[in-house]
CSV table of C-alpha atoms in Angstrom, one decimal:
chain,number,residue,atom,x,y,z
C,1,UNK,CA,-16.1,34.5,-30.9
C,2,UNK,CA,-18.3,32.0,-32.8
C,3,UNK,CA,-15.3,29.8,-33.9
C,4,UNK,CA,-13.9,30.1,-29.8
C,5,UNK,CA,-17.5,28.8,-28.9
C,6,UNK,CA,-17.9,26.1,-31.3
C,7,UNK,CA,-14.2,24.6,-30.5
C,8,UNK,CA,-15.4,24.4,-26.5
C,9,UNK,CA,-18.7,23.1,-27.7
C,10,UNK,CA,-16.4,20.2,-29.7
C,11,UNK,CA,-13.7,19.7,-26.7
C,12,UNK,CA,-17.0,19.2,-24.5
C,13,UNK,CA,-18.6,16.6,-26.7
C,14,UNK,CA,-15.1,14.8,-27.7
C,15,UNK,CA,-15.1,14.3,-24.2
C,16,UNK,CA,-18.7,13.3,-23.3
C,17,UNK,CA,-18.2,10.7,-25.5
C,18,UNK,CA,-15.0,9.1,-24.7
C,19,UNK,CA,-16.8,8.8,-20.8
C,20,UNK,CA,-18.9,5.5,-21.5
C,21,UNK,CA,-21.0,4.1,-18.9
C,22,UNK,CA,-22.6,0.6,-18.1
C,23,UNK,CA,-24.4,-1.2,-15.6
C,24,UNK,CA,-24.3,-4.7,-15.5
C,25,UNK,CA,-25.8,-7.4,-12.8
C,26,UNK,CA,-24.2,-10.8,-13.1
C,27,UNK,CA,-26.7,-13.8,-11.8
C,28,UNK,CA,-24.2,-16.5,-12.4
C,29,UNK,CA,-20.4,-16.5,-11.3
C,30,UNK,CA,-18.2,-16.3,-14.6
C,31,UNK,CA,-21.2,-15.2,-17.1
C,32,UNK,CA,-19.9,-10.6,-16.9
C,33,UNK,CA,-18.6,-11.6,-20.3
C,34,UNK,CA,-21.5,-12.6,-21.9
C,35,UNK,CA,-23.4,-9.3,-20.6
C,36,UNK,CA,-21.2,-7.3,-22.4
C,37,UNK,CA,-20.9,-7.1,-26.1
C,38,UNK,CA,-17.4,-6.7,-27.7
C,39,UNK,CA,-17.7,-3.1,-28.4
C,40,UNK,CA,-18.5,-2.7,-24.6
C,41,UNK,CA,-15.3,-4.4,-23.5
C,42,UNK,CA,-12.9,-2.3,-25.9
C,43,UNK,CA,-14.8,1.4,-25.1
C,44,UNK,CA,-16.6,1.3,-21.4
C,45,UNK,CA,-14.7,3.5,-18.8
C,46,UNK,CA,-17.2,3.3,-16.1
C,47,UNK,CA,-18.3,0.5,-15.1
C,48,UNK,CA,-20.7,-0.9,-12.0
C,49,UNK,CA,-20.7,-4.7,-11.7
C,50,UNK,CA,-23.4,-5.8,-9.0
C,51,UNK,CA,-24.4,-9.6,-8.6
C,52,UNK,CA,-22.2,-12.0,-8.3
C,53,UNK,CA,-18.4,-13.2,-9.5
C,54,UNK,CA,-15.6,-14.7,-9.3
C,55,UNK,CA,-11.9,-14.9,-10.5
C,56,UNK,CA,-13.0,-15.5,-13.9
C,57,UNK,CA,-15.1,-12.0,-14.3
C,58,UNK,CA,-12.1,-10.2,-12.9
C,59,UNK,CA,-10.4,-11.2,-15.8
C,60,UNK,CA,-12.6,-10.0,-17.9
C,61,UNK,CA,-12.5,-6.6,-16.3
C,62,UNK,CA,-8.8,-6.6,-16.8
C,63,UNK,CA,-8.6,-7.0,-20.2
C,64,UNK,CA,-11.0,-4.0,-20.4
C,65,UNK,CA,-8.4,-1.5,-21.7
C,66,UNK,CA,-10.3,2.0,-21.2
C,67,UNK,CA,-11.8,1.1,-18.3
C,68,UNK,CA,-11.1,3.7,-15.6
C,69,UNK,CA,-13.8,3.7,-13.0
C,70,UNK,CA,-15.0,0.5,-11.5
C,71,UNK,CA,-17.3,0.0,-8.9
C,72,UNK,CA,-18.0,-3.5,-7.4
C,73,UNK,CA,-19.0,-2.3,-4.2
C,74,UNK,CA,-22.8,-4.1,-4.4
C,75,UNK,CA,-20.9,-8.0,-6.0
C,76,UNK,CA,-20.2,-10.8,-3.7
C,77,UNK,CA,-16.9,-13.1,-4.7
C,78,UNK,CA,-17.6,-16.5,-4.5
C,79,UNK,CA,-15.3,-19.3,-5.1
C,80,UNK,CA,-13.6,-20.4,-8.2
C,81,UNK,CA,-10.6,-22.8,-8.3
C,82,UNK,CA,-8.0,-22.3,-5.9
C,83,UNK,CA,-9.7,-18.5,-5.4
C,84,UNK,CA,-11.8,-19.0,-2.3
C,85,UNK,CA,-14.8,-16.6,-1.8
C,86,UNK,CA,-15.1,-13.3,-0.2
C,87,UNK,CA,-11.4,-12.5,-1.3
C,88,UNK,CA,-9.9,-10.3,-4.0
C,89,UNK,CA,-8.0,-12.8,-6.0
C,90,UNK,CA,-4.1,-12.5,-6.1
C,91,UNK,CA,-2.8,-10.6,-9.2
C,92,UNK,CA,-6.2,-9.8,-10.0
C,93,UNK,CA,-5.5,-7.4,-12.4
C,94,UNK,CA,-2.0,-8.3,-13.2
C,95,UNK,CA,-1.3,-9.6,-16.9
C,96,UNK,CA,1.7,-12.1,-16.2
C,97,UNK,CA,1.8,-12.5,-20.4
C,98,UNK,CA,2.3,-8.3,-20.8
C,99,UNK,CA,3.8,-7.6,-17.5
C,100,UNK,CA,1.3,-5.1,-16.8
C,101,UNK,CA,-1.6,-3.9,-15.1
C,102,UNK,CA,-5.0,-2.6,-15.5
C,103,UNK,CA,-5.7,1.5,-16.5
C,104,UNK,CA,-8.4,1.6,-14.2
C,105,UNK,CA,-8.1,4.9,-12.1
C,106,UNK,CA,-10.4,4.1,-9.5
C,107,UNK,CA,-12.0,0.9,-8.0
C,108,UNK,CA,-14.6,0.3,-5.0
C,109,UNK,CA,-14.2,-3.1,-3.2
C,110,UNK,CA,-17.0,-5.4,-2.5
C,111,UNK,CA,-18.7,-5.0,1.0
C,112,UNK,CA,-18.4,-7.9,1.9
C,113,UNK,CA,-14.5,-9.3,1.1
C,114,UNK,CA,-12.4,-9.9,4.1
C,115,UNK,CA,-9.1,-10.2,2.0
C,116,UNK,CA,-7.4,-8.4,-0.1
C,117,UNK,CA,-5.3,-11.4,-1.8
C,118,UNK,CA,-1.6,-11.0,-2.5
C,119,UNK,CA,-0.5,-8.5,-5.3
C,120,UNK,CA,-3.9,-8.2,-6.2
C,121,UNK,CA,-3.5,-4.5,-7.6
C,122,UNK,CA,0.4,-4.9,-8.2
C,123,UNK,CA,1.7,-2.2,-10.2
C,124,UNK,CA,-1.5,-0.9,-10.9
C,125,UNK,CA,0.4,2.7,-11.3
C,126,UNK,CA,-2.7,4.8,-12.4
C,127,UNK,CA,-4.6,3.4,-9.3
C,128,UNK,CA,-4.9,6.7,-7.7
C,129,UNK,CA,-8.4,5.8,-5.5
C,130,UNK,CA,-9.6,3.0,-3.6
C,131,UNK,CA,-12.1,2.2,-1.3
C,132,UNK,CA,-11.5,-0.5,1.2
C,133,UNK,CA,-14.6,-1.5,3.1
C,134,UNK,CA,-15.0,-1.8,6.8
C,135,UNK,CA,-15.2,-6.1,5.9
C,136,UNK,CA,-11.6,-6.4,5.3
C,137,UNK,CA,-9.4,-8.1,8.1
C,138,UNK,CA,-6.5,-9.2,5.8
C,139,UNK,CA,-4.3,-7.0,3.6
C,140,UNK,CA,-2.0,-9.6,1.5
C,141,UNK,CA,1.6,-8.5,1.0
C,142,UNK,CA,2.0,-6.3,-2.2
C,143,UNK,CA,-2.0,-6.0,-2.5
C,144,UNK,CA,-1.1,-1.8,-3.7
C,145,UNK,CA,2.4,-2.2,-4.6
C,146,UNK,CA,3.1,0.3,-7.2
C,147,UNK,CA,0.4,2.0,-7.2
C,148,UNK,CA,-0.2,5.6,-6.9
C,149,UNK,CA,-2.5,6.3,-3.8
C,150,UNK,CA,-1.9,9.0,-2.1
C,151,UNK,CA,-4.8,8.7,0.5
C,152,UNK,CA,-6.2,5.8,2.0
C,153,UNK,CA,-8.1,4.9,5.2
C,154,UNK,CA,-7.2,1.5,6.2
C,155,UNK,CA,-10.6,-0.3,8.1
C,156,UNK,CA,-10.9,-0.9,12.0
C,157,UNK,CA,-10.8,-4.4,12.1
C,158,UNK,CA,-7.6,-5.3,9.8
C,159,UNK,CA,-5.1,-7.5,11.7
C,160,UNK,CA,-2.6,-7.6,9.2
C,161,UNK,CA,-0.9,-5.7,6.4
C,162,UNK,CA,1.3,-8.0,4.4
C,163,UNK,CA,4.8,-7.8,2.9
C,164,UNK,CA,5.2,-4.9,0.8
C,165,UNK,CA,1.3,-4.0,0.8
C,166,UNK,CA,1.3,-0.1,0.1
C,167,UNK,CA,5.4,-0.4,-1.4
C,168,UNK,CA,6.0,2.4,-3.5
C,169,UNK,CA,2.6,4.0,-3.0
C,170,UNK,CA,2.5,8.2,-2.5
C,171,UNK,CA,1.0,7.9,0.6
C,172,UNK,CA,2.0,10.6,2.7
C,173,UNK,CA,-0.5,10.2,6.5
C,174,UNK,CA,-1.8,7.1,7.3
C,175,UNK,CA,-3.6,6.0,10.8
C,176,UNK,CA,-2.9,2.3,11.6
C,177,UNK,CA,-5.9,0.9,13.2
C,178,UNK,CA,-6.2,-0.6,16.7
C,179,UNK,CA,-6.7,-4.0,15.7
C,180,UNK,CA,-3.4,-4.4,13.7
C,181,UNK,CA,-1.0,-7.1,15.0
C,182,UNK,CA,1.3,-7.3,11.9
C,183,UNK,CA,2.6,-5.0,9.6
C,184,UNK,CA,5.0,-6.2,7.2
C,185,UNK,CA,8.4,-6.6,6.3
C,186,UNK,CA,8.2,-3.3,3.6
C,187,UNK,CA,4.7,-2.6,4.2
C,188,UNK,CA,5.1,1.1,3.9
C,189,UNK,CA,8.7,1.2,2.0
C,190,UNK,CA,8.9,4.1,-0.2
C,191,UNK,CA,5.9,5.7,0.4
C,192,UNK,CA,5.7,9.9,1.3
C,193,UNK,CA,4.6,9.3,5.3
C,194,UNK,CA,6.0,11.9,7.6
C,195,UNK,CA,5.0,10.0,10.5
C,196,UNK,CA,3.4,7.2,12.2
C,197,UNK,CA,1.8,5.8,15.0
C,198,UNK,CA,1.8,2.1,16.2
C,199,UNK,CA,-0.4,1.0,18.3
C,200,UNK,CA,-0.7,-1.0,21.3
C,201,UNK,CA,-1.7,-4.1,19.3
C,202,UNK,CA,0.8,-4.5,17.1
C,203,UNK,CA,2.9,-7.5,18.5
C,204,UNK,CA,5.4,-7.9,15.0
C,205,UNK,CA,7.0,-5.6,12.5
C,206,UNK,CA,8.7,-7.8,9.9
C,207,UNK,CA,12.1,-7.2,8.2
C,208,UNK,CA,15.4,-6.0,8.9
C,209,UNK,CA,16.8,-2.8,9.2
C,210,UNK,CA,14.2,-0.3,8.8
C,211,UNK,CA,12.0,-3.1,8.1
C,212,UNK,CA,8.5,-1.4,7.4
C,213,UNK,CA,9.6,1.7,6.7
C,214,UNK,CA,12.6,1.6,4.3
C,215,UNK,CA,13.2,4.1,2.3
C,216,UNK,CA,10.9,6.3,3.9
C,217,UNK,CA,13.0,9.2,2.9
C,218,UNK,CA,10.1,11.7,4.5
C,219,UNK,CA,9.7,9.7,7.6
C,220,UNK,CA,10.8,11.7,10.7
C,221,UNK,CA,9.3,10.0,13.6
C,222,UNK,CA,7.9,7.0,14.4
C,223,UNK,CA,5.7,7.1,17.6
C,224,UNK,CA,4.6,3.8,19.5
C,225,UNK,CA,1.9,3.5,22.4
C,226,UNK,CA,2.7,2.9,25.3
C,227,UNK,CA,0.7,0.5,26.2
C,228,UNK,CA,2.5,-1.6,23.2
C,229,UNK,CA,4.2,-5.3,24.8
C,230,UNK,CA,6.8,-5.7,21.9
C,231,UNK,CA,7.8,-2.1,20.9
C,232,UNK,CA,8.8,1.5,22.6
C,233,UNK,CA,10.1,4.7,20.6
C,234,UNK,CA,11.8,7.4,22.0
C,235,UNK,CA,12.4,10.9,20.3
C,236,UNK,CA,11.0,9.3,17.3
C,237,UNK,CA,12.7,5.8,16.9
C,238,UNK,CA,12.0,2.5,17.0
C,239,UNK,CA,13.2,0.6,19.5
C,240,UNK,CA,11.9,-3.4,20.9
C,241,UNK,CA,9.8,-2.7,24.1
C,242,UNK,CA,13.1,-2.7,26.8
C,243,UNK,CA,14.9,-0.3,24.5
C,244,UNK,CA,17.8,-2.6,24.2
C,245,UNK,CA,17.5,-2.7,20.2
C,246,UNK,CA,17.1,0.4,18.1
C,247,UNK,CA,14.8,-1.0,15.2
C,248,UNK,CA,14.5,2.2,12.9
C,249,UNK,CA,15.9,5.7,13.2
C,250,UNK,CA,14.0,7.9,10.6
C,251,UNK,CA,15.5,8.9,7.5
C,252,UNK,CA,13.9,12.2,7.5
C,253,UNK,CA,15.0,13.1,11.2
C,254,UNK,CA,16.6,16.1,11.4
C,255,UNK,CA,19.3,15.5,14.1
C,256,UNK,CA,22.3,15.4,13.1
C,257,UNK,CA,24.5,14.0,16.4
C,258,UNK,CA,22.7,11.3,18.3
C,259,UNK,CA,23.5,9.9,21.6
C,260,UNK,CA,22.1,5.7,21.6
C,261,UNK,CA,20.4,5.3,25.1
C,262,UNK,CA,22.6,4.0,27.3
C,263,UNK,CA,20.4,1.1,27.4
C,264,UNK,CA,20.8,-0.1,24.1
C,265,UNK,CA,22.7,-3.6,23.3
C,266,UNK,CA,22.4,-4.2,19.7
C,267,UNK,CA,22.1,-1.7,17.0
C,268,UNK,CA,20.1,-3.2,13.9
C,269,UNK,CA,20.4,-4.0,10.5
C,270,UNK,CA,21.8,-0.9,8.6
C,271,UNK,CA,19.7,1.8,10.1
C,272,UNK,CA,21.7,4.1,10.2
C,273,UNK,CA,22.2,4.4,6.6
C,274,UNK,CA,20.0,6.8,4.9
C,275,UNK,CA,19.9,9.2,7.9
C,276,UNK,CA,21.2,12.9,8.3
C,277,UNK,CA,22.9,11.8,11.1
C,278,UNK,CA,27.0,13.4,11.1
C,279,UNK,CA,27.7,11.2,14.4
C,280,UNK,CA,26.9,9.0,16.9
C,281,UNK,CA,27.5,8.1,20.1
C,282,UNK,CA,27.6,4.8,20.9
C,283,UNK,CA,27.4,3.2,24.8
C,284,UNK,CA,29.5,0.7,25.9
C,285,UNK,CA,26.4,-1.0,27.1
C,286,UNK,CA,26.2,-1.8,22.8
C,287,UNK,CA,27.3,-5.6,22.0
C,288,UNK,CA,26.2,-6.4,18.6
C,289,UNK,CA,26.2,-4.4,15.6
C,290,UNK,CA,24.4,-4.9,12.7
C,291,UNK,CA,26.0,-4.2,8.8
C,292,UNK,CA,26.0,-0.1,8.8
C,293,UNK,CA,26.5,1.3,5.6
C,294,UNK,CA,27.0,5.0,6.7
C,295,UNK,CA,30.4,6.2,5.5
C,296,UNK,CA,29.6,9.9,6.2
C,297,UNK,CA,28.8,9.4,10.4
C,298,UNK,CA,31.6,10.0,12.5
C,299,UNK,CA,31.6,7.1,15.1
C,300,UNK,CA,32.6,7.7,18.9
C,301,UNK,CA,32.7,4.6,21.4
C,302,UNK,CA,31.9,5.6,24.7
C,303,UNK,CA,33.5,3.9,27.4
């Protein structure tokens, strides 16, 4: 019983002491190196930065290789270079030389950022929790490709969400906000969403074929508000607002025969593809096909 106590006792310490904390405020843009000695860059794994920085701290951070928790929630970014101020840098944590990213686990965003620059946590695949503060209006394309957040709350007063953003990501709900008026070709691709609703302000969704959404193999309906100028969805796809265009039919839709509205002209890029659909009927009101890949779907023409 003694020995079972003692190995607990030694697990528990072994792992007090591989969690190593500091605190460091940084006066001076560029100076977080000097603040931390050389042991503290190879063995911190929490960190708080407050103060201060710029592109060149964030480097310094990344090349922090046990670093898991970072919080930078009380910094400001100013400029540096070609990296303006009150934005995340692009490939932030991104070693181009290695090819990889950062081990950090979990990171809170400054307050006061409006961007999130593009691919700044690219590939960061042990990024499992982020805090994106009510600031941001700008989400650069592939800003958490990769990564492997499963949650996230996107802020009230983002208008755009780039190319690729969340690609990848294990997101499984999401609520897009009411001030979003792009979302990006990919935005969402590959992530776990079920569902999703657009809202009225969304005027583009880039890409072709199931543009935001591809390879949403849990996607089964896509709802859009009424109120929306560009876009309409019926029964769970994606059409363009006069429902002569279906945009995306969701892979994870359970139908397997489906009748195109009657009002439909074009069918889009390759939509079709990854669906359970077994056939379709297609109106004669339909004038332009895009490529379809679907080898398994029975095809009728209407006349």
């Amino acid at each position: 019983m003694k020995r079972f106590l003692f190995l607990i006792s030694f697990v528990a310490s072994i792992s007090l002491q591989a969690q190593v904390s500091k605190t460091v405020n940084v006066a001076t843009p560029g100076t977080l190196s000097t603040l931390l000695t050389d042991s503290e860059k190879q063995n911190v794994t929490n960190l708080i930065v407050t103060g201060n920085i710029d592109k060149r701290d964030f480097n310094v951070m990344k090349k922090m290789g046990n670093l898991d928790v970072l919080d930078i929630s009380e910094t400001t970014v100013a400029e540096y270079s070609k990296y303006p101020a009150n934005t995340i840098p692009e490939y932030v944590l991104y070693d181009d030389v290695a090819a990889s990213s950062s081990q950090i686990n979990s990171i809170k965003l400054p307050t006061s950022i409006t961007s999130i620059g593009y691919g700044a946590f690219y590939q960061c695949y042990k990024l499992t929790s982020v805090t994106i503060p009510s600031s941001v209006i700008t989400i650069e394309g592939n800003a958490f490709n990769g990564c492997r957040i499963e949650s996230i709350i996107i802020p009230p007063f983002v208008t755009s969400i780039g190319n690729y953003a969340f690609s990848g990501c294990p997101i499984n709900s999401i609520i897009i906000p009411s001030s979003v008026v792009f979302i990006g070709r990919g935005a969402f691709s590959g992530t776990a969403l079920t569902s999703v609703n657009i809202p009225a302000s969304v005027t583009r969704i880039g890409g072709l074929g199931d543009g935001a959404f591809e390879r949403c193999v849990n996607l089964a309906a896509i709802n859009v508000d009424n109120a929306n100028p560009n876009y309409s969805s019926e029964d769970g796809v994606l059409f363009d607002k006069s429902k002569t265009e279906i945009l995306t039919y969701p892979s994870a839709k359970k139908d397997i025969n489906y009748t195109i509205p009657s009002s439909v002209t074009t069918i889009g890029y390759d939509i079709l593809s990854n669906s359970e659909l077994m056939s379709i009927s297609i109106p004669a009101s339909v004038t332009s096909f895009g490529y379809m890949s679907c080898p398994k779907i029975n095809i009728h023409q209407c006349e």
